[in-house]
mmCIF file of C-alpha atoms and ligand atoms in Angstrom:
data_model
loop_
_atom_site.group_PDB
_atom_site.id
_atom_site.type_symbol
_atom_site.label_atom_id
_atom_site.label_comp_id
_atom_site.label_asym_id
_atom_site.label_seq_id
_atom_site.Cartn_x
_atom_site.Cartn_y
_atom_site.Cartn_z
ATOM 1 C CA MET A 1 50.494 18.104 -49.136
ATOM 2 C CA ASP A 2 52.371 17.180 -45.972
ATOM 3 C CA LYS A 3 55.694 18.647 -44.847
ATOM 4 C CA LEU A 4 54.627 22.209 -45.490
ATOM 5 C CA SER A 5 56.231 24.836 -43.274
ATOM 6 C CA LEU A 6 54.074 27.910 -42.873
ATOM 7 C CA ILE A 7 54.164 31.015 -40.673
ATOM 8 C CA ASP A 8 51.028 32.918 -39.702
ATOM 9 C CA THR A 9 52.492 36.420 -39.520
ATOM 10 C CA HIS A 10 49.417 38.131 -38.062
ATOM 11 C CA ALA A 11 46.975 36.629 -35.585
ATOM 12 C CA HIS A 12 45.146 38.189 -32.632
ATOM 13 C CA LEU A 13 45.759 35.179 -30.410
ATOM 14 C CA ASP A 14 44.653 37.166 -27.362
ATOM 15 C CA GLU A 15 41.130 37.173 -28.843
ATOM 16 C CA VAL A 16 41.055 33.506 -29.866
ATOM 17 C CA SER A 17 38.997 31.145 -27.746
ATOM 18 C CA ASP A 18 40.182 27.626 -26.895
ATOM 19 C CA LEU A 19 43.770 28.485 -27.760
ATOM 20 C CA PRO A 20 45.409 25.109 -26.947
ATOM 21 C CA MET A 21 43.133 23.346 -29.454
ATOM 22 C CA VAL A 22 43.589 26.090 -32.010
ATOM 23 C CA LEU A 23 47.377 25.824 -31.748
ATOM 24 C CA GLU A 24 47.243 22.073 -32.040
ATOM 25 C CA ARG A 25 45.284 22.371 -35.283
ATOM 26 C CA ALA A 26 47.794 24.968 -36.472
ATOM 27 C CA ARG A 27 50.695 22.569 -35.909
ATOM 28 C CA ASP A 28 48.748 19.825 -37.670
ATOM 29 C CA VAL A 29 48.598 21.821 -40.899
ATOM 30 C CA GLY A 30 52.306 22.691 -40.851
ATOM 31 C CA ILE A 31 52.372 26.065 -39.126
ATOM 32 C CA ILE A 32 55.796 26.376 -37.526
ATOM 33 C CA ALA A 33 55.380 29.834 -35.963
ATOM 34 C CA ILE A 34 52.746 32.483 -35.305
ATOM 35 C CA ILE A 35 53.204 36.188 -34.766
ATOM 36 C CA ALA A 36 50.713 37.360 -32.149
ATOM 37 C CA VAL A 37 49.931 41.020 -32.715
ATOM 38 C CA GLY A 38 48.833 43.358 -29.936
ATOM 39 C CA SER A 39 46.155 46.036 -30.246
ATOM 40 C CA ASP A 40 46.376 48.008 -26.996
ATOM 41 C CA ILE A 41 48.042 47.734 -23.596
ATOM 42 C CA VAL A 42 45.835 44.947 -22.257
ATOM 43 C CA SER A 43 46.238 42.959 -25.443
ATOM 44 C CA ASN A 44 50.006 43.596 -25.558
ATOM 45 C CA ARG A 45 50.346 42.206 -22.038
ATOM 46 C CA ARG A 46 48.456 39.093 -23.050
ATOM 47 C CA VAL A 47 50.547 38.698 -26.186
ATOM 48 C CA LEU A 48 53.741 38.769 -24.103
ATOM 49 C CA GLU A 49 52.288 36.126 -21.766
ATOM 50 C CA LEU A 50 51.370 33.887 -24.686
ATOM 51 C CA ALA A 51 54.844 34.226 -26.166
ATOM 52 C CA GLU A 52 56.252 33.054 -22.831
ATOM 53 C CA ALA A 53 53.815 30.163 -22.609
ATOM 54 C CA TYR A 54 54.487 29.013 -26.178
ATOM 55 C CA ARG A 55 58.110 30.017 -26.466
ATOM 56 C CA GLY A 56 59.631 29.383 -29.884
ATOM 57 C CA TYR A 57 56.197 29.034 -31.460
ATOM 58 C CA VAL A 58 54.302 32.240 -30.634
ATOM 59 C CA PHE A 59 56.270 35.454 -31.198
ATOM 60 C CA PRO A 60 54.997 38.784 -29.854
ATOM 61 C CA ALA A 61 54.429 42.023 -31.750
ATOM 62 C CA LEU A 62 53.445 45.029 -29.659
ATOM 63 C CA GLY A 63 51.065 47.550 -31.123
ATOM 64 C CA MET A 64 48.448 50.201 -30.773
ATOM 65 C CA HIS A 65 45.598 49.625 -33.195
ATOM 66 C CA PRO A 66 43.776 52.732 -34.433
ATOM 67 C CA TRP A 67 40.508 51.072 -33.329
ATOM 68 C CA GLY A 68 41.747 51.050 -29.728
ATOM 69 C CA LEU A 69 43.073 54.595 -29.607
ATOM 70 C CA GLU A 70 39.967 56.200 -28.229
ATOM 71 C CA ASN A 71 40.442 54.578 -24.831
ATOM 72 C CA HIS A 72 44.051 55.662 -24.394
ATOM 73 C CA ASN A 73 46.013 58.800 -23.833
ATOM 74 C CA ASN A 74 49.753 58.433 -24.219
ATOM 75 C CA ASP A 75 50.300 55.746 -21.595
ATOM 76 C CA TRP A 76 50.928 53.182 -24.342
ATOM 77 C CA GLU A 77 54.287 54.694 -25.183
ATOM 78 C CA GLU A 78 55.994 53.970 -21.898
ATOM 79 C CA PHE A 79 54.719 50.412 -21.932
ATOM 80 C CA LEU A 80 55.948 49.906 -25.450
ATOM 81 C CA ARG A 81 59.433 51.212 -24.819
ATOM 82 C CA LYS A 82 59.763 49.134 -21.672
ATOM 83 C CA ASN A 83 58.887 45.893 -23.455
ATOM 84 C CA ILE A 84 60.043 46.467 -26.989
ATOM 85 C CA GLU A 85 63.148 44.296 -26.810
ATOM 86 C CA ARG A 86 60.925 41.285 -26.180
ATOM 87 C CA SER A 87 58.965 41.863 -29.392
ATOM 88 C CA VAL A 88 59.761 40.857 -32.973
ATOM 89 C CA ALA A 89 57.797 43.751 -34.490
ATOM 90 C CA ILE A 90 55.659 46.818 -33.818
ATOM 91 C CA GLY A 91 52.078 46.006 -34.738
ATOM 92 C CA GLU A 92 49.288 46.165 -35.209
ATOM 93 C CA VAL A 93 49.518 49.894 -35.825
ATOM 94 C CA GLY A 94 48.346 52.233 -38.552
ATOM 95 C CA LEU A 95 45.531 54.371 -39.855
ATOM 96 C CA ASP A 96 41.898 53.616 -40.593
ATOM 97 C CA TYR A 97 39.908 56.257 -42.451
ATOM 98 C CA ARG A 98 36.704 54.255 -42.260
ATOM 99 C CA ILE A 99 36.371 54.861 -38.529
ATOM 100 C CA PRO A 100 35.139 58.161 -37.080
ATOM 101 C CA LEU A 101 38.242 58.727 -34.925
ATOM 102 C CA ASN A 102 39.938 62.059 -35.569
ATOM 103 C CA ARG A 103 42.565 61.757 -38.304
ATOM 104 C CA ASP A 104 45.061 64.127 -36.714
ATOM 105 C CA ARG A 105 45.113 61.965 -33.606
ATOM 106 C CA GLN A 106 45.588 58.833 -35.710
ATOM 107 C CA LEU A 107 48.386 60.432 -37.722
ATOM 108 C CA HIS A 108 50.120 61.674 -34.594
ATOM 109 C CA VAL A 109 50.071 58.300 -32.820
ATOM 110 C CA PHE A 110 51.053 56.363 -35.927
ATOM 111 C CA SER A 111 53.997 58.691 -36.555
ATOM 112 C CA ARG A 112 55.243 58.159 -32.996
ATOM 113 C CA LEU A 113 54.965 54.396 -33.434
ATOM 114 C CA VAL A 114 56.898 54.495 -36.698
ATOM 115 C CA GLU A 115 59.638 56.535 -35.029
ATOM 116 C CA ILE A 116 59.861 54.039 -32.177
ATOM 117 C CA ALA A 117 60.009 51.080 -34.577
ATOM 118 C CA LYS A 118 62.720 52.797 -36.531
ATOM 119 C CA SER A 119 64.835 53.646 -33.519
ATOM 120 C CA TYR A 120 64.710 50.042 -32.287
ATOM 121 C CA ASP A 121 65.086 48.620 -35.798
ATOM 122 C CA LYS A 122 61.804 46.666 -35.595
ATOM 123 C CA PRO A 123 59.572 45.880 -38.576
ATOM 124 C CA LEU A 124 56.138 47.534 -38.632
ATOM 125 C CA ILE A 125 52.891 45.610 -39.132
ATOM 126 C CA ILE A 126 50.580 48.192 -40.646
ATOM 127 C CA HIS A 127 46.810 48.472 -40.905
ATOM 128 C CA SER A 128 46.001 51.064 -43.583
ATOM 129 C CA ARG A 129 42.341 50.680 -44.513
ATOM 130 C CA ALA A 130 41.314 53.501 -46.864
ATOM 131 C CA ALA A 131 44.455 55.325 -45.702
ATOM 132 C CA TRP A 132 46.988 53.530 -47.871
ATOM 133 C CA LYS A 133 48.693 56.579 -49.279
ATOM 134 C CA ASP A 134 48.963 58.474 -45.986
ATOM 135 C CA ALA A 135 50.289 55.379 -44.198
ATOM 136 C CA LEU A 136 52.947 54.949 -46.846
ATOM 137 C CA GLU A 137 53.872 58.650 -46.769
ATOM 138 C CA ILE A 138 54.491 58.472 -43.024
ATOM 139 C CA VAL A 139 56.543 55.288 -43.151
ATOM 140 C CA LYS A 140 58.537 56.590 -46.067
ATOM 141 C CA GLY A 141 58.909 60.108 -44.694
ATOM 142 C CA LEU A 142 60.231 58.876 -41.366
ATOM 143 C CA GLY A 143 62.590 56.478 -43.094
ATOM 144 C CA ALA A 144 61.384 53.179 -41.608
ATOM 145 C CA LYS A 145 63.332 50.364 -43.215
ATOM 146 C CA LYS A 146 61.066 47.373 -42.607
ATOM 147 C CA ALA A 147 57.294 47.170 -42.897
ATOM 148 C CA VAL A 148 54.439 44.977 -44.008
ATOM 149 C CA PHE A 149 51.204 46.503 -45.254
ATOM 150 C CA HIS A 150 48.879 43.891 -43.884
ATOM 151 C CA TRP A 151 45.853 42.733 -45.929
ATOM 152 C CA TYR A 152 46.692 45.277 -48.602
ATOM 153 C CA SER A 153 43.798 45.924 -50.974
ATOM 154 C CA GLY A 154 44.425 49.526 -51.957
ATOM 155 C CA PRO A 155 45.344 51.109 -55.287
ATOM 156 C CA VAL A 156 48.026 49.487 -57.436
ATOM 157 C CA LYS A 157 49.742 52.850 -57.808
ATOM 158 C CA VAL A 158 50.414 53.066 -54.053
ATOM 159 C CA LEU A 159 51.365 49.384 -54.054
ATOM 160 C CA ARG A 160 54.088 50.058 -56.599
ATOM 161 C CA ASP A 161 55.607 52.662 -54.264
ATOM 162 C CA ILE A 162 55.348 50.265 -51.318
ATOM 163 C CA LEU A 163 57.277 47.647 -53.260
ATOM 164 C CA ALA A 164 59.815 50.107 -54.648
ATOM 165 C CA LEU A 165 60.700 51.032 -51.068
ATOM 166 C CA GLY A 166 61.335 47.391 -50.174
ATOM 167 C CA TYR A 167 58.236 46.857 -48.028
ATOM 168 C CA PHE A 168 55.986 43.785 -47.937
ATOM 169 C CA ILE A 169 52.267 43.098 -48.144
ATOM 170 C CA SER A 170 50.414 40.140 -46.645
ATOM 171 C CA ALA A 171 47.885 37.678 -48.031
ATOM 172 C CA THR A 172 44.820 36.835 -45.902
ATOM 173 C CA PRO A 173 41.863 34.465 -46.406
ATOM 174 C CA ALA A 174 40.242 37.333 -48.337
ATOM 175 C CA ALA A 175 42.571 36.217 -51.155
ATOM 176 C CA GLU A 176 39.774 33.779 -51.951
ATOM 177 C CA TYR A 177 37.210 36.432 -52.826
ATOM 178 C CA SER A 178 38.245 40.092 -52.444
ATOM 179 C CA GLN A 179 38.965 41.558 -55.866
ATOM 180 C CA GLY A 180 41.072 44.418 -54.479
ATOM 181 C CA HIS A 181 43.169 42.057 -52.371
ATOM 182 C CA ARG A 182 43.612 39.577 -55.225
ATOM 183 C CA ARG A 183 44.688 42.359 -57.561
ATOM 184 C CA ALA A 184 47.333 43.503 -55.052
ATOM 185 C CA LEU A 185 48.668 39.957 -54.691
ATOM 186 C CA ARG A 186 48.785 39.522 -58.464
ATOM 187 C CA ASN A 187 50.875 42.684 -58.721
ATOM 188 C CA THR A 188 53.353 41.770 -55.985
ATOM 189 C CA PRO A 189 56.261 39.384 -56.452
ATOM 190 C CA LEU A 190 56.290 36.348 -54.161
ATOM 191 C CA GLU A 191 59.495 37.649 -52.567
ATOM 192 C CA ARG A 192 57.421 40.435 -50.991
ATOM 193 C CA ILE A 193 54.416 38.509 -49.730
ATOM 194 C CA LEU A 194 53.755 37.135 -46.245
ATOM 195 C CA LEU A 195 50.884 34.851 -45.242
ATOM 196 C CA GLU A 196 48.498 35.594 -42.393
ATOM 197 C CA THR A 197 44.999 34.882 -41.132
ATOM 198 C CA ASP A 198 44.270 37.951 -38.950
ATOM 199 C CA SER A 199 42.483 35.448 -36.677
ATOM 200 C CA PRO A 200 39.895 35.499 -35.279
ATOM 201 C CA VAL A 201 38.492 37.927 -37.847
ATOM 202 C CA ARG A 202 35.373 36.563 -39.519
ATOM 203 C CA TYR A 203 35.470 35.541 -43.154
ATOM 204 C CA ARG A 204 32.117 34.862 -44.733
ATOM 205 C CA GLY A 205 30.593 34.791 -41.258
ATOM 206 C CA ILE A 206 32.961 32.203 -39.774
ATOM 207 C CA GLU A 207 35.604 32.972 -37.155
ATOM 208 C CA SER A 208 39.061 32.285 -38.556
ATOM 209 C CA GLU A 209 42.000 30.583 -36.841
ATOM 210 C CA PRO A 210 45.651 30.068 -37.817
ATOM 211 C CA SER A 211 44.975 26.682 -39.470
ATOM 212 C CA ASP A 212 43.037 28.650 -42.115
ATOM 213 C CA LEU A 213 46.458 29.631 -43.409
ATOM 214 C CA ARG A 214 46.188 26.609 -45.695
ATOM 215 C CA ARG A 215 43.328 28.368 -47.464
ATOM 216 C CA VAL A 216 45.456 31.471 -47.901
ATOM 217 C CA LEU A 217 48.247 29.343 -49.307
ATOM 218 C CA SER A 218 45.931 27.672 -51.838
ATOM 219 C CA ALA A 219 44.376 30.968 -52.906
ATOM 220 C CA LEU A 220 47.768 32.585 -53.396
ATOM 221 C CA ALA A 221 49.113 29.560 -55.278
ATOM 222 C CA GLU A 222 46.082 29.777 -57.585
ATOM 223 C CA ILE A 223 46.526 33.541 -58.155
ATOM 224 C CA LYS A 224 50.210 33.068 -58.922
ATOM 225 C CA GLY A 225 49.777 29.846 -60.899
ATOM 226 C CA ILE A 226 52.577 28.291 -58.840
ATOM 227 C CA ASP A 227 52.788 25.099 -56.848
ATOM 228 C CA ALA A 228 51.705 25.515 -53.192
ATOM 229 C CA PHE A 229 55.021 24.135 -51.908
ATOM 230 C CA ALA A 230 56.966 26.828 -53.734
ATOM 231 C CA VAL A 231 54.622 29.506 -52.345
ATOM 232 C CA ALA A 232 54.998 28.071 -48.831
ATOM 233 C CA SER A 233 58.760 27.979 -48.894
ATOM 234 C CA ALA A 234 59.137 31.489 -50.374
ATOM 235 C CA THR A 235 56.697 33.153 -47.961
ATOM 236 C CA THR A 236 58.102 31.324 -44.932
ATOM 237 C CA GLU A 237 61.579 32.426 -45.914
ATOM 238 C CA ASN A 238 60.297 36.022 -46.195
ATOM 239 C CA ALA A 239 58.780 35.886 -42.714
ATOM 240 C CA LEU A 240 61.883 34.386 -41.108
ATOM 241 C CA ARG A 241 64.036 37.075 -42.648
ATOM 242 C CA LEU A 242 61.795 40.089 -42.044
ATOM 243 C CA PHE A 243 61.102 39.288 -38.384
ATOM 244 C CA GLY A 244 64.455 37.666 -37.638
ATOM 245 C CA LEU A 245 62.722 34.650 -36.100
ATOM 246 C CA ARG A 246 64.827 31.984 -34.454
ATOM 247 C CA LEU A 247 62.760 28.829 -34.192
HETATM 248 ZN ZN1 LIG B 301 44.758 42.476 -37.337
#
């Protein structure tokens, strides 16, 4: 299983401890690039710094996570516009209907972010927990061309619309055990799947890191009944194309 080339398309590297070691382990398992997603202004700043420090390996996405919205007014927008050309995507952004934050506020901010992504022709990295349909309606309604519904585990009916519009979903380590996530992956062609870890999110109580992408690869290969090398090369190709990465 050597010579794999993998891309972790969604990691919160700003929250990972002992980053140099973590990145070394990532390289050891064949990860050739990582997209570091931002969650708020502080995290976006850090993501840009990391992309400078690990140029050609860590690529920045700038975002405004619904979980972080409470602490911000609209100051994120100016920051985003000022730095957007340095980013490969807008994310992590989206809606989360399992948090108490006012839905109108979430919908308003997410719509603005989709408009910005569209006007700069950047792909969106979307969090849509329990808000799958509304997230899709916004992206579709505003005519965004490129998007990935990260860690998708919603209804298959909404998934079909996501795929019909040309959007992607991502596979996470939850592909090992989450029935909803596995069902989504089973119903999505390989040409529309990206791999990610969402590090350092905990899976089964253990903090994840990009090298866990090998687990995602194995789980997806098992779901698809395809050789891991074929899954690696297809998903890496997808990531290179969607984010326009130049390694
Ligand atoms: Zn995330």
